[in-house]
Amino acid sequence: MSQLQSQGNGKLYVVGIGPGSPGHLTLRAVEVLEGADVIIGNGTYLDQIDHLLTGQQVIRSSMGKEVDRASKAIELARDRKVAMVSGGDSNVYGMAGLVLEVAQHSDLKVDIEVVPGVTALSAVASLLGAPVVSDFAVISLSDLLTPWEVIGQRLEAAASSDMIIALYNPKSRQRNTNYIRAVEIIRRNRVDTVPVGIVRNALRPQGESVIVTTLGEAMEHDDEVDMSTTVIIGNSESRIWGSKIITPRGYHKKYEY
Ligand code: SAH
């Protein structure tokens, strides 16, 4: 006999809610959130979808309690429509992974839909102009779940490959030295004139800031980097144009304009 309990009418949605402004939520995300019986997530993300909370049961959970949150959501989703919210995209350092892992290890059979969202990389890149129009690597500097040695090796590999690099989780309250170590690794592999974009609270109603600088001067803006910031380091072809960064895709090699 199967260990799985029979499936009820419930469903679990892991919803990426985008960078933080209502205009950058997808229509599917809005539809799922409006139709949910229960919405579960941490306070910051729930505040970002406040305008959609119109009577659904809301469960606020705290940072660091992600495993409990995932188990609870799976249990509730046996017979209710449950939306677990995740900032940006639900795959990019988001809750989709943990929810699927916990579901796989659980005896409960739940129907799961992962709803994508606009990730920080896209939000930040849009404010900088066109810094990411070629191959890029996304690296999180958080060593809570990945050891620093692994992060350092990935930084080295990405930096030496001339790929554009986006740094997520550059700093947290407890951890602020990884960022300078990362910049040092990248500087060993790239010239100081490479453009750097430092964007905090991209596409959020409050606190947005956008800085365009160079790799050689990036640490002069160290104070602007916190847990709400994403840093983009261009490749050898990226250039600064006024307050924007352009990374050419290569059209200029084939066409005249
Ligand atoms: N799932 C999220 C990322 C979670 S990791 C996504 O897809 O965007 C958290 C990190 O994302 C932050 O430390 C920061 O580096 C980045 N981030 C998230 N939202 C951001 C925003 N609005 N502006 C700048 N960086 C952001």
Coordinates of C-alpha atoms in Angstrom, one line a residue, residues 27-236:
L27 CA -0.7 38.7 -13.1
R28 CA -0.5 35.0 -12.2
A29 CA 0.9 35.9 -8.8
V30 CA -2.0 38.3 -8.1
E31 CA -4.5 35.7 -9.3
V32 CA -3.0 33.0 -7.0
L33 CA -2.8 35.4 -4.0
E34 CA -6.3 36.6 -4.4
G35 CA -7.7 33.1 -4.6
A36 CA -5.7 31.6 -1.7
D37 CA -7.3 30.5 1.6
V38 CA -4.0 30.9 3.5
I39 CA -1.0 33.1 2.8
I40 CA 2.2 32.3 4.6
G41 CA 5.5 34.2 4.6
N42 CA 7.8 36.5 6.5
G43 CA 6.7 40.0 7.5
T44 CA 8.7 41.9 5.0
Y45 CA 7.2 40.1 2.0
L46 CA 3.7 40.1 3.4
D47 CA 3.9 43.9 3.8
Q48 CA 4.8 44.1 0.1
I49 CA 1.5 42.5 -0.9
D50 CA -0.6 44.2 1.8
H51 CA -3.0 45.5 -0.8
L52 CA -3.9 41.9 -1.7
L53 CA -4.6 40.8 1.8
T54 CA -8.4 41.0 1.8
G55 CA -9.6 38.3 4.2
Q56 CA -7.3 35.3 3.5
Q57 CA -5.8 33.8 6.6
V58 CA -2.3 35.2 7.0
I59 CA 0.5 33.4 8.8
R60 CA 3.5 35.6 9.5
S61 CA 6.7 33.6 10.1
S62 CA 10.1 34.9 11.0
M63 CA 13.4 34.7 9.1
G64 CA 15.4 31.6 10.0
K65 CA 12.2 29.5 10.5
E66 CA 12.1 28.4 6.8
V67 CA 11.9 24.7 7.5
D68 CA 9.0 25.0 9.9
R69 CA 7.3 27.4 7.4
A70 CA 7.6 24.9 4.6
S71 CA 6.3 21.9 6.7
K72 CA 3.4 24.0 7.9
A73 CA 2.5 25.1 4.4
I74 CA 2.6 21.5 3.1
E75 CA 0.4 20.3 6.0
L76 CA -2.2 23.0 5.4
A77 CA -2.2 22.4 1.7
R78 CA -3.8 19.0 2.1
D79 CA -7.2 20.6 1.9
R80 CA -6.7 24.3 1.5
K81 CA -5.2 26.6 -1.2
V82 CA -2.0 27.9 0.4
A83 CA 0.3 30.5 -1.1
M84 CA 3.7 30.7 0.3
V85 CA 5.3 34.0 -0.7
S86 CA 9.0 34.4 -1.6
G87 CA 10.7 37.7 -2.6
G88 CA 11.7 38.2 -6.2
D89 CA 11.6 34.8 -7.9
S90 CA 10.7 31.8 -5.9
N91 CA 13.7 29.8 -7.4
V92 CA 16.4 32.3 -6.9
Y93 CA 17.6 31.7 -3.4
G94 CA 13.8 31.4 -2.7
M95 CA 11.4 29.1 -1.0
A96 CA 10.7 26.8 -4.0
G97 CA 13.7 24.6 -3.3
L98 CA 13.0 24.0 0.4
V99 CA 9.3 23.4 -0.2
L100 CA 10.0 20.7 -2.8
E101 CA 12.6 19.1 -0.6
V102 CA 10.4 19.0 2.4
A103 CA 7.5 17.8 0.3
Q104 CA 9.6 15.0 -1.1
H105 CA 10.5 13.8 2.4
S106 CA 7.0 14.1 3.7
D107 CA 4.3 11.4 3.6
L108 CA 1.8 13.9 2.5
K109 CA 0.9 14.2 -1.1
V110 CA 0.4 17.8 -2.2
D111 CA -0.1 19.4 -5.5
I112 CA 2.6 22.2 -5.9
E113 CA 2.8 25.0 -8.3
V114 CA 5.8 27.3 -8.4
V115 CA 4.9 30.8 -9.6
P116 CA 7.9 32.8 -11.0
G117 CA 8.6 36.4 -10.2
V118 CA 10.9 39.3 -11.3
T119 CA 14.2 38.5 -9.6
A120 CA 16.5 41.2 -8.1
L121 CA 18.9 40.8 -11.0
S122 CA 16.3 41.9 -13.5
A123 CA 15.0 44.7 -11.3
V124 CA 18.5 46.0 -10.6
A125 CA 19.6 45.7 -14.2
S126 CA 16.6 47.6 -15.4
L127 CA 17.6 50.6 -13.2
L128 CA 21.2 50.5 -14.4
G129 CA 20.2 50.4 -18.1
A130 CA 21.6 47.4 -19.8
P131 CA 24.5 45.9 -17.8
V132 CA 23.5 42.2 -18.1
V133 CA 22.9 41.7 -21.9
S134 CA 25.5 38.9 -22.1
D135 CA 26.4 35.8 -20.1
F136 CA 26.4 36.3 -16.4
A137 CA 26.9 34.5 -13.1
V138 CA 24.8 35.1 -10.0
I139 CA 26.6 34.4 -6.7
S140 CA 25.2 34.8 -3.2
L141 CA 27.7 35.9 -0.6
S142 CA 25.7 34.4 2.3
D143 CA 27.7 31.7 4.0
L144 CA 24.9 30.5 6.2
L145 CA 24.2 27.5 4.0
T146 CA 27.2 27.5 1.6
P147 CA 30.7 27.5 3.1
W148 CA 32.9 30.5 2.2
E149 CA 35.5 28.2 0.5
V150 CA 32.9 27.2 -2.1
I151 CA 31.7 30.8 -2.6
G152 CA 35.3 31.9 -3.0
Q153 CA 36.0 29.3 -5.6
R154 CA 32.9 30.2 -7.6
L155 CA 33.8 33.9 -7.4
E156 CA 37.3 33.1 -8.7
A157 CA 35.8 31.0 -11.6
A158 CA 33.2 33.6 -12.5
A159 CA 35.7 36.5 -12.3
S160 CA 38.3 34.8 -14.4
S161 CA 35.7 33.8 -17.1
D162 CA 34.9 37.5 -17.8
M163 CA 31.2 36.8 -17.1
I164 CA 29.1 39.7 -15.7
I165 CA 28.7 39.0 -12.0
A166 CA 25.7 39.8 -9.8
L167 CA 26.3 39.5 -6.1
Y168 CA 23.2 38.7 -4.0
N169 CA 23.2 38.8 -0.2
P170 CA 26.4 40.9 -0.2
K171 CA 26.1 41.7 3.6
S172 CA 23.9 40.9 6.5
R173 CA 23.9 42.4 10.0
Q174 CA 26.1 39.6 11.4
R175 CA 28.3 39.1 8.3
N176 CA 30.0 42.0 6.5
T177 CA 33.5 40.9 5.5
N178 CA 32.5 38.6 2.7
Y179 CA 31.7 41.5 0.4
I180 CA 35.2 43.0 0.6
R181 CA 36.7 39.6 0.1
A182 CA 34.6 39.1 -3.0
V183 CA 35.6 42.5 -4.4
E184 CA 39.2 41.6 -3.8
I185 CA 38.9 38.3 -5.7
I186 CA 37.2 40.1 -8.6
R187 CA 39.8 42.9 -8.7
R188 CA 42.6 40.3 -9.0
N189 CA 40.9 39.2 -12.2
R190 CA 39.6 42.4 -13.8
V191 CA 40.8 45.9 -14.5
D192 CA 39.8 48.8 -12.2
T193 CA 37.8 50.6 -14.9
V194 CA 35.2 47.8 -15.2
P195 CA 31.7 49.4 -14.4
V196 CA 30.0 48.4 -11.2
G197 CA 26.3 49.1 -10.3
I198 CA 25.2 49.1 -6.7
V199 CA 21.4 49.1 -6.3
R200 CA 19.5 49.1 -3.0
N201 CA 15.8 48.5 -2.7
A202 CA 15.3 48.3 -6.5
L203 CA 11.7 48.9 -7.6
R204 CA 10.5 49.2 -4.0
P205 CA 8.3 52.2 -3.0
Q206 CA 10.9 53.3 -0.4
G207 CA 14.7 53.5 -0.1
E208 CA 15.7 53.0 -3.7
S209 CA 19.2 54.0 -4.5
V210 CA 21.3 53.5 -7.6
I211 CA 25.1 54.0 -7.9
V212 CA 27.2 53.6 -11.0
T213 CA 30.9 53.4 -10.3
T214 CA 33.9 51.3 -11.2
L215 CA 35.6 48.3 -9.7
G216 CA 38.5 50.4 -8.6
E217 CA 36.2 52.8 -6.7
A218 CA 33.5 50.3 -5.6
M219 CA 34.7 50.2 -2.0
E220 CA 34.2 54.0 -1.6
H221 CA 30.5 53.1 -1.7
D222 CA 30.8 50.4 0.9
D223 CA 28.2 52.1 3.2
E224 CA 25.6 51.7 0.4
V225 CA 25.8 48.0 0.5
D226 CA 23.6 46.0 2.8
M227 CA 21.2 43.1 2.8
S228 CA 18.8 45.0 0.5
T229 CA 21.5 45.6 -2.1
T230 CA 22.5 43.8 -5.3
V231 CA 25.9 44.6 -6.9
I232 CA 26.6 44.0 -10.6
I233 CA 30.1 43.9 -11.9
G234 CA 30.4 44.3 -15.7
N235 CA 32.6 42.4 -18.1
S236 CA 35.6 43.6 -20.1

